[in-house]
Tab-separated table of C-alpha atoms in Angstrom:
chain	number	residue	atom	x	y	z
N	1	MET	CA	-82.216	22.268	-166.206
N	2	THR	CA	-81.598	25.559	-167.993
N	3	LEU	CA	-81.055	28.772	-166.076
N	4	GLU	CA	-84.429	30.066	-167.321
N	5	ASN	CA	-86.267	26.951	-166.086
N	6	HIS	CA	-84.399	27.158	-162.809
N	7	LYS	CA	-85.515	30.765	-162.348
N	8	LEU	CA	-89.113	29.679	-162.985
N	9	ALA	CA	-88.812	26.923	-160.355
N	10	LEU	CA	-87.415	29.432	-157.842
N	11	ALA	CA	-90.196	31.901	-158.708
N	12	ARG	CA	-92.780	29.145	-158.022
N	13	MET	CA	-91.264	28.668	-154.571
N	14	ALA	CA	-91.368	32.425	-153.935
N	15	GLY	CA	-95.047	32.349	-154.910
N	16	LEU	CA	-95.719	29.459	-152.517
N	17	PHE	CA	-94.035	31.333	-149.681
N	18	GLN	CA	-95.852	34.615	-150.297
N	19	GLU	CA	-99.267	32.966	-150.754
N	20	MET	CA	-98.832	30.421	-147.972
N	21	SER	CA	-101.909	29.798	-145.861
N	22	PRO	CA	-103.510	26.741	-144.280
N	23	GLN	CA	-105.327	26.241	-147.613
N	24	THR	CA	-102.354	26.675	-149.982
N	25	VAL	CA	-99.858	24.582	-148.033
N	26	THR	CA	-101.187	21.570	-149.962
N	27	ARG	CA	-99.324	22.879	-153.039
N	28	VAL	CA	-96.202	21.254	-151.572
N	29	ALA	CA	-97.184	18.027	-153.347
N	30	GLU	CA	-97.017	19.847	-156.703
N	31	LEU	CA	-93.632	21.514	-156.104
N	32	TYR	CA	-91.554	18.924	-154.215
N	33	ALA	CA	-90.095	15.664	-155.543
N	34	GLU	CA	-91.172	12.407	-153.886
N	35	ASN	CA	-87.876	12.056	-151.989
N	36	ALA	CA	-87.399	15.776	-151.228
N	37	THR	CA	-85.757	16.713	-147.946
N	38	PHE	CA	-86.450	19.692	-145.691
N	39	ARG	CA	-84.450	21.020	-142.772
N	40	ASP	CA	-84.671	24.107	-140.595
N	41	PRO	CA	-83.294	24.880	-137.104
N	42	ILE	CA	-86.135	22.895	-135.504
N	43	ASN	CA	-87.498	20.360	-138.018
N	44	GLU	CA	-86.358	17.733	-140.500
N	45	ALA	CA	-88.687	15.998	-142.955
N	46	THR	CA	-88.507	13.796	-146.035
N	47	GLY	CA	-91.192	13.609	-148.712
N	48	PRO	CA	-93.945	16.043	-149.693
N	49	LYS	CA	-96.463	14.840	-147.078
N	50	ALA	CA	-94.000	15.247	-144.199
N	51	ILE	CA	-92.838	18.641	-145.499
N	52	GLU	CA	-96.455	19.765	-145.857
N	53	ALA	CA	-97.097	18.688	-142.245
N	54	VAL	CA	-94.169	20.824	-141.011
N	55	MET	CA	-95.428	23.856	-142.925
N	56	ALA	CA	-99.060	23.301	-141.879
N	57	ASP	CA	-97.988	23.104	-138.230
N	58	LEU	CA	-96.753	26.699	-138.458
N	59	PHE	CA	-100.377	27.793	-138.745
N	60	HIS	CA	-101.236	25.944	-135.526
N	61	GLN	CA	-98.289	27.404	-133.595
N	62	LEU	CA	-98.361	30.984	-134.917
N	63	LYS	CA	-101.137	33.343	-136.028
N	64	ASN	CA	-101.469	35.710	-138.991
N	65	ILE	CA	-98.407	34.359	-140.789
N	66	ARG	CA	-97.232	36.360	-143.774
N	67	ILE	CA	-93.986	35.696	-145.627
N	68	VAL	CA	-92.400	38.450	-147.693
N	69	VAL	CA	-89.742	37.334	-150.168
N	70	ARG	CA	-87.180	40.137	-150.422
N	71	GLU	CA	-84.617	38.588	-152.794
N	72	MET	CA	-84.139	35.633	-155.142
N	73	HIS	CA	-80.711	34.350	-156.209
N	74	GLY	CA	-79.650	31.281	-158.111
N	75	ASP	CA	-77.965	29.491	-160.972
N	76	GLU	CA	-78.595	26.247	-162.877
N	77	ASN	CA	-77.959	24.112	-159.767
N	78	ALA	CA	-79.446	25.850	-156.748
N	79	GLY	CA	-81.239	28.930	-155.547
N	80	CYS	CA	-81.977	30.988	-152.446
N	81	LEU	CA	-84.896	33.063	-151.252
N	82	VAL	CA	-84.235	35.791	-148.702
N	83	TRP	CA	-87.417	36.362	-146.735
N	84	THR	CA	-89.039	37.768	-143.624
N	85	MET	CA	-91.833	35.908	-141.889
N	86	HIS	CA	-94.233	38.135	-139.987
N	87	TYR	CA	-96.547	36.504	-137.446
N	88	ASP	CA	-98.367	36.936	-134.140
N	89	PHE	CA	-97.259	34.972	-131.100
N	90	ARG	CA	-98.546	35.374	-127.555
N	91	GLY	CA	-100.563	38.405	-128.632
N	92	LYS	CA	-97.604	40.314	-130.109
N	93	SER	CA	-96.508	40.874	-133.694
N	94	ARG	CA	-93.089	39.421	-134.494
N	95	SER	CA	-90.760	39.004	-137.483
N	96	ILE	CA	-88.080	36.459	-138.343
N	97	PRO	CA	-85.638	37.115	-141.190
N	98	GLY	CA	-84.394	34.010	-142.963
N	99	VAL	CA	-83.013	32.348	-146.065
N	100	SER	CA	-84.201	29.189	-147.823
N	101	HIS	CA	-81.726	27.282	-149.993
N	102	PHE	CA	-83.210	25.017	-152.678
N	103	ARG	CA	-81.907	22.369	-155.024
N	104	PHE	CA	-84.104	21.301	-157.935
N	105	ASN	CA	-84.272	18.201	-160.119
N	106	GLU	CA	-84.418	18.260	-163.943
N	107	LYS	CA	-88.236	18.625	-163.778
N	108	GLY	CA	-87.968	21.766	-161.644
N	109	LEU	CA	-89.199	20.050	-158.479
N	110	VAL	CA	-87.549	20.746	-155.125
N	111	ILE	CA	-85.266	17.906	-154.067
N	112	ALA	CA	-83.805	19.697	-151.024
N	113	GLN	CA	-84.723	22.738	-148.956
N	114	GLU	CA	-82.714	24.038	-146.038
N	115	ASP	CA	-83.963	27.051	-144.100
N	116	PHE	CA	-81.670	29.275	-142.067
N	117	TRP	CA	-83.081	31.516	-139.337
N	118	ASP	CA	-82.119	32.332	-135.771
N	119	ALA	CA	-84.322	30.207	-133.519
N	120	SER	CA	-82.235	30.830	-130.420
N	121	PHE	CA	-82.677	34.553	-130.045
N	122	VAL	CA	-85.966	35.100	-131.879
N	123	LEU	CA	-88.277	32.320	-130.679
N	124	TYR	CA	-86.604	31.141	-127.489
N	125	GLY	CA	-86.290	34.734	-126.319
N	126	GLU	CA	-90.087	34.749	-125.914
N	127	PHE	CA	-89.774	32.656	-122.765
N	128	PRO	CA	-88.512	34.771	-119.831
N	129	LEU	CA	-86.061	32.387	-118.124
N	130	LEU	CA	-84.756	30.887	-121.344
N	131	GLY	CA	-84.581	34.344	-122.930
N	132	ALA	CA	-82.444	35.666	-120.056
N	133	MET	CA	-80.083	32.698	-120.382
N	134	MET	CA	-79.771	33.175	-124.160
N	135	ARG	CA	-79.036	36.907	-123.779
N	136	GLY	CA	-76.352	36.053	-121.186
N	137	ILE	CA	-74.740	33.514	-123.505
N	138	LYS	CA	-74.835	36.021	-126.355
N	139	ARG	CA	-73.019	38.604	-124.192
N	140	MET	CA	-70.367	36.021	-123.217
N	141	VAL	CA	-69.551	34.932	-126.782
N	142	ARG	CA	-69.892	38.305	-128.498
N	143	VAL	CA	-66.668	39.669	-129.965
N	144	LYS	CA	-65.353	42.367	-127.659
N	145	THR	CA	-64.269	45.546	-129.376
N	146	THR	CA	-62.672	48.530	-127.729
């Protein structure tokens, strides 16, 4: 795939992210190859239907989801979107920064997506006991400077 076609494929993914809603999540079937894989800190899925189910579940777990793509980077082989997902959880507005890494086939369809975001201190911190434990662990492993 040429660099120009690759940039178009990455731009389509940015559009999916920024327009994502319970209604538009069905576009996954148009943008992902039949054997595409997806992985994030919590989920793994293979195939457009399974990937769509993971994305659709976000709208059941969280409210008022809005994804803002801040940067796009890539070459002929792979690309990344740097994004922030804003959402409401337990009556409070929250944000998670993250990065999605994509690989595309020669038709410009996603063959692999891996999302990187900090589940341990963003989501798990919402639960008081678990949040206290995670903050304690973070203090223990943090690099000590003078």
